[in-house]
Amino acid sequence: MITNRILRLFTVNKLNLKNAERFYSQKNILHLHDRGMFQDIFPASHEHEIKKLLNNSPQCVYAGFDPTADSLHVGNLLVLMNLLHWQRSGHQVIVLLGGATGQIGDPSDRTTERTEINNMIINDNINSIRNNIENIFNNHKLNFWQNNNNNQKLKQPIVVNNIDWYKNINIIDFIRNVGKKFRLGTMIGRSSVQTRLNSDNGMSFTEFSYQIFQAYDWLHLYNKYNCRFQIGGGDQMGNIVSGHDLISKTTGNNVYGLTLPLITSEGGKKFGKSLGNAIWLSSNKSSSFSLYQFFMRTKDSDVDNYLKLFTFLKLDEIKSIINKQNLEPEKRYAQRKLAEQVTLLVHGEEGLAAAEKATAILYDNSLESLSKISADELVTVFEGASIYDLPIEPGMTAYDLAMRIKCFKNDKEAQRILAAGGYYINHSKIINPSEVLTPGIHILKNNTTLVRVGKKNYHVIRWLV
């Protein structure tokens, strides 16, 4: 729930409505509370100062991403959306890639220590994540900003890697000059630390020191770019407060943190790679179709909120979409709009077109549709399908094919499933397993065949010609 202090921060003088509208659309990023984008702010006692800064001049904001995988995932998407809103409002965005902090490991919201990653993999991950982020910012500029009536030119995001400043820091100087600014009692009191200290696995000094490094990152960005704002997930509040305290003690000036709500799956689990439920933002790890289908499966109770969080559609347009959805919920109009917008942002026009084509194939049982895509695309559409490369042999029957790709454990199981009508080739039920495979019917013009056994067991054959 959005806090009352954020609501107060957004309140404007009704006598100055014209300026209020200008600030709403261009500078005062706090209008995003209407979309449920912010969970909390820090420090809460500086409401007037935050509002004045945002209204009077462009500000600088950053968010950090540690390279613990070779792609960001849908759980990171809300932070990127928030950064894009800052950019649209005329502010300078900084993306920090944790080449150094990724070697330490953020203990926030974890019960065990992260697996150590070697430097070569970290560098590869950084390059991949950088590509994720640059693609999304470019897709936004091409597909969402060019139609904006505002002639304002977007400021390009600044991408930095914190290894660039840590590699030149002497450890003694760092502990003496930075470490002395932190009080041990305060550090131990952080909820992320307490959770780990009370667990069976405990906590290493390496992870315990993470909050110092994230705090110093912010100090470095403040000194170099006058970066006064940091955003992060709700689990980052402790690290954000550490950064605020370090900067205020070092410079005597205030900085501000804003946290975003964590997006969870059904059952309340945080989306992330460690839970095995991640949808990746890189097309090499999750196809545009997978991302599209992820949002198509959004529950009706969540779709209004997701449209506000993950699209740039105006609130009155979202209201109209939801009203239309409520009239015919079975058509999933709102989910389709959500999936289109997110896929276009993450994968661009080509990715969206591929996702829509794959979706049509999933629900269209025609040979023509199956003939239009490749074997690899079939594997993507029919998730979990096995793929085989086979030569075309004269006289091969439907039964021969089933046994060649091991659809059945033995002849007895084959006879049982065939008798029950559970064997399909290219969406057609096989009544006579002795029929010979025929081009155009069993072997499609793209030299593929889709076999299904039961309801969900798919096999894709690539014929060698």
Coordinates of N, CA, C and O in Angstrom, one line a residue, residues 8-70:
R8 N 1.0 12.8 0.3 CA 1.2 14.2 0.6 C 2.2 14.9 -0.3 O 2.1 16.0 -0.6
L9 N 3.3 14.1 -0.6 CA 4.3 14.7 -1.4 C 3.8 15.1 -2.8 O 4.3 16.0 -3.5
F10 N 2.8 14.3 -3.3 CA 2.2 14.6 -4.6 C 1.2 15.8 -4.6 O 0.9 16.3 -5.6
T11 N 0.7 16.1 -3.4 CA -0.3 17.1 -3.3 C 0.3 18.5 -3.8 O 1.4 18.8 -3.5
V12 N -0.5 19.2 -4.7 CA 0.0 20.5 -5.2 C -1.0 21.6 -4.8 O -2.2 21.3 -4.5
N13 N -0.6 22.8 -4.9 CA -1.4 23.9 -4.7 C -2.4 24.1 -5.8 O -2.1 24.2 -7.0
K14 N -3.7 24.0 -5.5 CA -4.8 24.1 -6.5 C -4.8 25.4 -7.2 O -5.3 25.6 -8.3
L15 N -4.2 26.5 -6.6 CA -4.2 27.8 -7.2 C -3.1 27.8 -8.3 O -3.1 28.8 -9.1
N16 N -2.3 26.8 -8.4 CA -1.2 26.8 -9.4 C -1.4 25.6 -10.3 O -0.4 24.9 -10.5
L17 N -2.6 25.4 -10.7 CA -2.9 24.2 -11.5 C -2.1 24.0 -12.7 O -1.7 22.9 -13.1
K18 N -1.9 25.1 -13.5 CA -1.2 25.0 -14.7 C 0.2 24.5 -14.5 O 0.7 23.6 -15.2
N19 N 0.9 25.0 -13.5 CA 2.3 24.5 -13.2 C 2.2 23.1 -12.7 O 3.1 22.3 -12.9
A20 N 1.2 22.8 -11.9 CA 1.0 21.4 -11.4 C 1.0 20.4 -12.5 O 1.6 19.4 -12.4
E21 N 0.2 20.7 -13.5 CA 0.1 19.8 -14.7 C 1.4 19.6 -15.4 O 1.8 18.6 -15.8
R22 N 2.2 20.7 -15.5 CA 3.5 20.7 -16.1 C 4.4 19.8 -15.3 O 5.1 18.9 -15.9
F23 N 4.4 20.0 -14.0 CA 5.3 19.2 -13.2 C 4.8 17.7 -13.2 O 5.7 16.8 -13.2
Y24 N 3.5 17.5 -13.2 CA 3.0 16.1 -13.2 C 3.6 15.3 -14.4 O 4.0 14.2 -14.3
S25 N 3.6 16.0 -15.6 CA 3.9 15.3 -16.8 C 5.4 15.3 -17.0 O 5.9 14.5 -17.8
Q26 N 6.2 16.3 -16.5 CA 7.6 16.4 -16.8 C 8.6 16.1 -15.7 O 9.6 15.6 -16.0
K27 N 8.3 16.5 -14.5 CA 9.3 16.4 -13.5 C 9.0 15.6 -12.3 O 9.8 14.8 -11.8
N28 N 7.8 15.8 -11.7 CA 7.5 15.3 -10.4 C 7.2 13.8 -10.6 O 6.0 13.4 -10.8
I29 N 8.2 13.0 -10.5 CA 8.1 11.5 -10.7 C 7.2 10.9 -9.6 O 6.7 9.8 -9.8
L30 N 6.9 11.6 -8.6 CA 6.0 11.0 -7.5 C 4.6 10.8 -8.0 O 3.8 10.2 -7.3
H31 N 4.2 11.3 -9.2 CA 2.9 11.1 -9.7 C 2.7 9.6 -9.9 O 1.6 9.1 -10.1
L32 N 3.8 8.8 -10.0 CA 3.7 7.4 -10.2 C 3.0 6.6 -9.0 O 2.7 5.5 -9.2
H33 N 2.8 7.3 -7.9 CA 2.0 6.7 -6.8 C 0.7 6.3 -7.3 O 0.1 5.3 -6.9
D34 N 0.1 7.0 -8.3 CA -1.2 6.7 -8.9 C -1.2 5.3 -9.6 O -2.2 4.7 -9.7
R35 N 0.0 4.9 -10.0 CA 0.1 3.6 -10.6 C 0.6 2.5 -9.7 O 0.8 1.3 -10.1
G36 N 0.7 2.8 -8.4 CA 1.2 1.8 -7.4 C 2.7 1.5 -7.6 O 3.1 0.5 -7.1
M37 N 3.4 2.5 -8.1 CA 4.8 2.2 -8.4 C 5.8 2.3 -7.2 O 6.8 1.6 -7.2
F38 N 5.4 3.1 -6.2 CA 6.3 3.3 -5.1 C 5.7 2.6 -3.8 O 4.5 2.7 -3.6
Q39 N 6.6 2.0 -3.1 CA 6.2 1.3 -1.8 C 6.5 2.3 -0.6 O 5.7 2.4 0.3
D40 N 7.7 2.9 -0.7 CA 8.1 3.8 0.5 C 9.2 4.7 0.0 O 9.8 4.5 -1.0
I41 N 9.4 5.7 0.8 CA 10.5 6.7 0.6 C 11.3 6.9 1.9 O 10.9 6.6 3.0
F42 N 12.6 7.3 1.7 CA 13.4 7.6 2.8 C 14.3 8.8 2.4 O 14.9 8.9 1.3
P43 N 14.6 9.7 3.4 CA 13.9 9.8 4.7 C 12.5 10.5 4.6 O 12.3 11.4 3.8
A44 N 11.6 10.0 5.4 CA 10.2 10.5 5.3 C 10.1 11.9 5.8 O 9.1 12.6 5.5
S45 N 11.0 12.4 6.6 CA 10.9 13.7 7.2 C 11.2 14.8 6.3 O 11.0 16.0 6.7
H46 N 11.7 14.5 5.1 CA 12.2 15.6 4.2 C 11.2 15.7 3.0 O 11.6 15.9 1.9
E47 N 9.9 15.7 3.3 CA 8.9 15.7 2.3 C 9.0 16.9 1.4 O 9.0 16.9 0.1
H48 N 9.1 18.1 2.0 CA 9.1 19.3 1.3 C 10.3 19.5 0.4 O 10.2 19.9 -0.8
E49 N 11.4 19.0 0.9 CA 12.7 19.1 0.2 C 12.7 18.2 -1.1 O 13.1 18.6 -2.1
I50 N 12.1 17.0 -0.9 CA 12.0 16.1 -2.0 C 11.1 16.7 -3.1 O 11.5 16.7 -4.3
K51 N 10.0 17.2 -2.7 CA 9.1 17.7 -3.7 C 9.7 18.9 -4.4 O 9.6 19.1 -5.6
K52 N 10.4 19.8 -3.7 CA 11.0 20.9 -4.3 C 12.1 20.5 -5.3 O 12.2 21.1 -6.4
L53 N 12.9 19.6 -5.0 CA 14.0 19.1 -5.9 C 13.4 18.6 -7.2 O 13.8 18.9 -8.3
L54 N 12.4 17.7 -7.0 CA 11.8 17.1 -8.2 C 11.1 18.1 -9.1 O 11.1 18.0 -10.3
N55 N 10.5 19.1 -8.5 CA 9.7 20.1 -9.3 C 10.6 21.2 -9.9 O 10.3 21.7 -11.0
N56 N 11.7 21.5 -9.3 CA 12.4 22.7 -9.7 C 13.5 22.4 -10.8 O 13.8 23.3 -11.6
S57 N 14.1 21.2 -10.8 CA 15.1 21.0 -11.8 C 15.3 19.5 -12.0 O 14.9 18.7 -11.2
P58 N 15.9 19.1 -13.1 CA 16.1 17.7 -13.4 C 17.1 17.1 -12.4 O 18.0 17.7 -11.9
Q59 N 16.8 15.9 -11.9 CA 17.6 15.2 -10.9 C 18.3 14.0 -11.5 O 18.1 13.7 -12.7
C60 N 19.1 13.4 -10.7 CA 19.8 12.2 -11.2 C 19.4 11.0 -10.3 O 19.4 11.1 -9.0
V61 N 19.1 9.9 -10.9 CA 18.7 8.7 -10.1 C 19.4 7.5 -10.6 O 19.8 7.4 -11.8
Y62 N 19.7 6.5 -9.7 CA 20.3 5.3 -10.1 C 19.7 4.1 -9.5 O 19.0 4.1 -8.5
A63 N 19.9 3.0 -10.2 CA 19.5 1.6 -9.7 C 20.6 0.7 -10.1 O 21.3 0.8 -11.1
G64 N 20.9 -0.3 -9.2 CA 22.0 -1.2 -9.4 C 21.5 -2.6 -9.7 O 20.5 -3.1 -9.3
F65 N 22.3 -3.3 -10.5 CA 22.0 -4.7 -10.9 C 23.3 -5.5 -10.8 O 24.3 -5.2 -11.5
D66 N 23.3 -6.5 -9.9 CA 24.5 -7.4 -9.8 C 24.4 -8.5 -10.9 O 23.3 -9.0 -11.1
P67 N 25.6 -8.8 -11.5 CA 25.6 -9.8 -12.6 C 25.6 -11.2 -12.1 O 26.6 -12.0 -12.4
T68 N 24.6 -11.6 -11.4 CA 24.6 -13.0 -10.9 C 24.0 -14.0 -11.9 O 24.0 -15.2 -11.6
A69 N 23.6 -13.5 -13.1 CA 23.2 -14.4 -14.2 C 23.5 -13.6 -15.5 O 23.8 -12.5 -15.4
D70 N 23.4 -14.3 -16.6 CA 23.7 -13.7 -17.9 C 22.5 -13.0 -18.5 O 22.5 -12.8 -19.7

